[in-house]
Backbone as numpy.savetxt, mean C-alpha at the origin, in Angstrom:
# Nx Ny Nz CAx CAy CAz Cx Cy Cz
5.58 -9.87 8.88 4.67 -8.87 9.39 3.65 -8.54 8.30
2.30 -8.29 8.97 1.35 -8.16 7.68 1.18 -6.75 8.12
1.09 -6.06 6.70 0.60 -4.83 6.75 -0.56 -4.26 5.81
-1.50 -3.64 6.22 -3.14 -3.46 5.32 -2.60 -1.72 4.77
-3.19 -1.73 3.52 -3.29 -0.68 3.15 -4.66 -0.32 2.58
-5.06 0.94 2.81 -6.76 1.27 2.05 -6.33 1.83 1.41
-6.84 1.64 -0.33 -6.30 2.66 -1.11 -7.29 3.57 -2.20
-6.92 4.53 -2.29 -8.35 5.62 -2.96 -7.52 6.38 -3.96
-8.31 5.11 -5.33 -7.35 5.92 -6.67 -8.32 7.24 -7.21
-7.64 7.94 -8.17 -8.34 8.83 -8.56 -8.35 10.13 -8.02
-7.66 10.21 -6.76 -7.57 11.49 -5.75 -6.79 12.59 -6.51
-7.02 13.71 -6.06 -6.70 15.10 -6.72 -5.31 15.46 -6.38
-4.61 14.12 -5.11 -2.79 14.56 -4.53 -2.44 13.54 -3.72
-1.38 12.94 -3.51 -0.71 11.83 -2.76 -0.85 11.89 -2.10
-1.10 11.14 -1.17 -1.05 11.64 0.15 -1.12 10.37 1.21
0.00 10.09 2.02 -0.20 8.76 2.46 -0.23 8.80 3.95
-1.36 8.08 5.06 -1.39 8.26 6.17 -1.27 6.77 7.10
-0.64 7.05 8.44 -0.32 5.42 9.22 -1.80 5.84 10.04
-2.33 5.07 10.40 -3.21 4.85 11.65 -3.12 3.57 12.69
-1.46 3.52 12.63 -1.14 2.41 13.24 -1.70 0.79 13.38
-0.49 0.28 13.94 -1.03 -1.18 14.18 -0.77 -1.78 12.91
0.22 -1.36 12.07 0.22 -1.29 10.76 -0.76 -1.42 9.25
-1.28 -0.62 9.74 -2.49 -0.02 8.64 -2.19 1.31 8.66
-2.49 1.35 7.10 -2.42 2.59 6.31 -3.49 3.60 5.44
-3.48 4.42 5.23 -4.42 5.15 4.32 -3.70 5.85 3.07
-3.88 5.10 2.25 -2.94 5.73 0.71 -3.73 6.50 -0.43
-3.84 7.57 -0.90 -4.30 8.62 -1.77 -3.42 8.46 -3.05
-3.87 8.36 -4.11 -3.07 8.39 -5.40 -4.15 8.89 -6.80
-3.07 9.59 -7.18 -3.80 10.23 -8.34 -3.69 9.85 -9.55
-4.00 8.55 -9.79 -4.09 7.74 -10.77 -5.25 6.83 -10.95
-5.61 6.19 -11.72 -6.23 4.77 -11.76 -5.38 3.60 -11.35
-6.34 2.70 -10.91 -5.54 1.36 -10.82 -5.57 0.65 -12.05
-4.27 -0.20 -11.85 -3.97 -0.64 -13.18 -3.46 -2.06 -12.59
-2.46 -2.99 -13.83 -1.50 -3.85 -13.21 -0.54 -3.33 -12.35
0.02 -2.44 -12.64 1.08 -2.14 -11.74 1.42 -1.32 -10.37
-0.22 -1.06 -10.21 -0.75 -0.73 -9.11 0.48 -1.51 -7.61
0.14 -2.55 -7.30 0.74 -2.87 -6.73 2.32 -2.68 -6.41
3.10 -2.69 -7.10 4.67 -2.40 -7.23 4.38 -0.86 -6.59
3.84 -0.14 -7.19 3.93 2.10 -7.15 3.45 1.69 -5.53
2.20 0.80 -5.07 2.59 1.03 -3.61 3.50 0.16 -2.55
3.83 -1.21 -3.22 5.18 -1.60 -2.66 6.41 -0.75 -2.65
7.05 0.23 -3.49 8.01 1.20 -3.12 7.19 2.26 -2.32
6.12 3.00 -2.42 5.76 3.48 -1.39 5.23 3.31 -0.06
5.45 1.86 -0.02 5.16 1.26 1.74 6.97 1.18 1.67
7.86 0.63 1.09 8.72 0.60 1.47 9.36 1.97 2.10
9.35 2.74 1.27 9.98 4.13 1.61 9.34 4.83 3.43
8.03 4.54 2.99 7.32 4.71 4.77 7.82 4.00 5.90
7.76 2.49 5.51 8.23 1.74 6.70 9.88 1.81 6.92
10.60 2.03 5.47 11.97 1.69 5.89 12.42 0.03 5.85
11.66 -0.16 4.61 12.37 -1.76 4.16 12.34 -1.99 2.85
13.20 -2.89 2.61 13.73 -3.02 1.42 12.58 -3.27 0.15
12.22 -2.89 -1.06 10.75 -3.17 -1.82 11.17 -4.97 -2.06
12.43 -5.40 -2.42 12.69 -6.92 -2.23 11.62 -7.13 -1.25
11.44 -7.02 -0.09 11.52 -7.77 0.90 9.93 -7.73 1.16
9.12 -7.09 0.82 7.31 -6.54 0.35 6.74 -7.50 -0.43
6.17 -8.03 -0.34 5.24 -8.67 -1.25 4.01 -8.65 -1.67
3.10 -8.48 -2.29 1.56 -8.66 -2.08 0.82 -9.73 -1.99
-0.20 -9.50 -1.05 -0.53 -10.67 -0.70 -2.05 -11.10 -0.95
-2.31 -9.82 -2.10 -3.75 -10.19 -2.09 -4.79 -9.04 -1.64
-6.11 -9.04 -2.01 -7.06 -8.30 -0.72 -8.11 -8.94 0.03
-8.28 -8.13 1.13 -8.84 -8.96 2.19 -10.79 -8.85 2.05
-11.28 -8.83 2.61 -12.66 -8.71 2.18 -13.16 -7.49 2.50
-12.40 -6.77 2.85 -13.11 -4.88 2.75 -12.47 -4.55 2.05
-11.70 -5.08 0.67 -11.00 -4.78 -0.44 -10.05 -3.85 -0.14
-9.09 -4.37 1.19 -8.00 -3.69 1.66 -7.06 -4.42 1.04
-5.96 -3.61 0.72 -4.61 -4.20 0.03 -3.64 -4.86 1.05
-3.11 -5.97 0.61 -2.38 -6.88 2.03 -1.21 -7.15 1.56
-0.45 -6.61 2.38 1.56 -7.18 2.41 2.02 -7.43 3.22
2.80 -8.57 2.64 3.54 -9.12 4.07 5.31 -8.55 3.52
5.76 -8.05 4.74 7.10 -7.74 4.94 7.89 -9.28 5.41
8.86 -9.25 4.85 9.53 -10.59 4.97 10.60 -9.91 5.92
């Protein structure tokens, strides 16, 4: 299953929203870094209810949306 996330670093509070069809809207109050990816693989995991094993990244797509596929 592929799932898109939009993500907006730098925000003033967490804040994570579904707009279905599995796409997401993620708020974080940090910069991106390397490890960007992993902080929102456990936080897609914890939303969807699957294992962070099982998440992968897959890259971004060309509206510089973040892409995972759930195994």
């Amino acid at each position: 299953m592929k799932v898109v996330v939009k993500v907006k670093f730098n925000t003033s509070k967490e804040y994570f929203e579904n707009f279905g069809g599995n796409k997401y809207l993620l708020y974080l109050p940090f910069e991106q870094d390397d490890d960007s990816a992993n902080v929102i693989i456990h936080m897609l995991s914890r939303k969807i209810g699957a294992s962070p094993g099982k998440i992968e990244y897959a890259g971004q797509d060309m509206n510089k949306d973040w892409v995972f596929e759930v195994l």
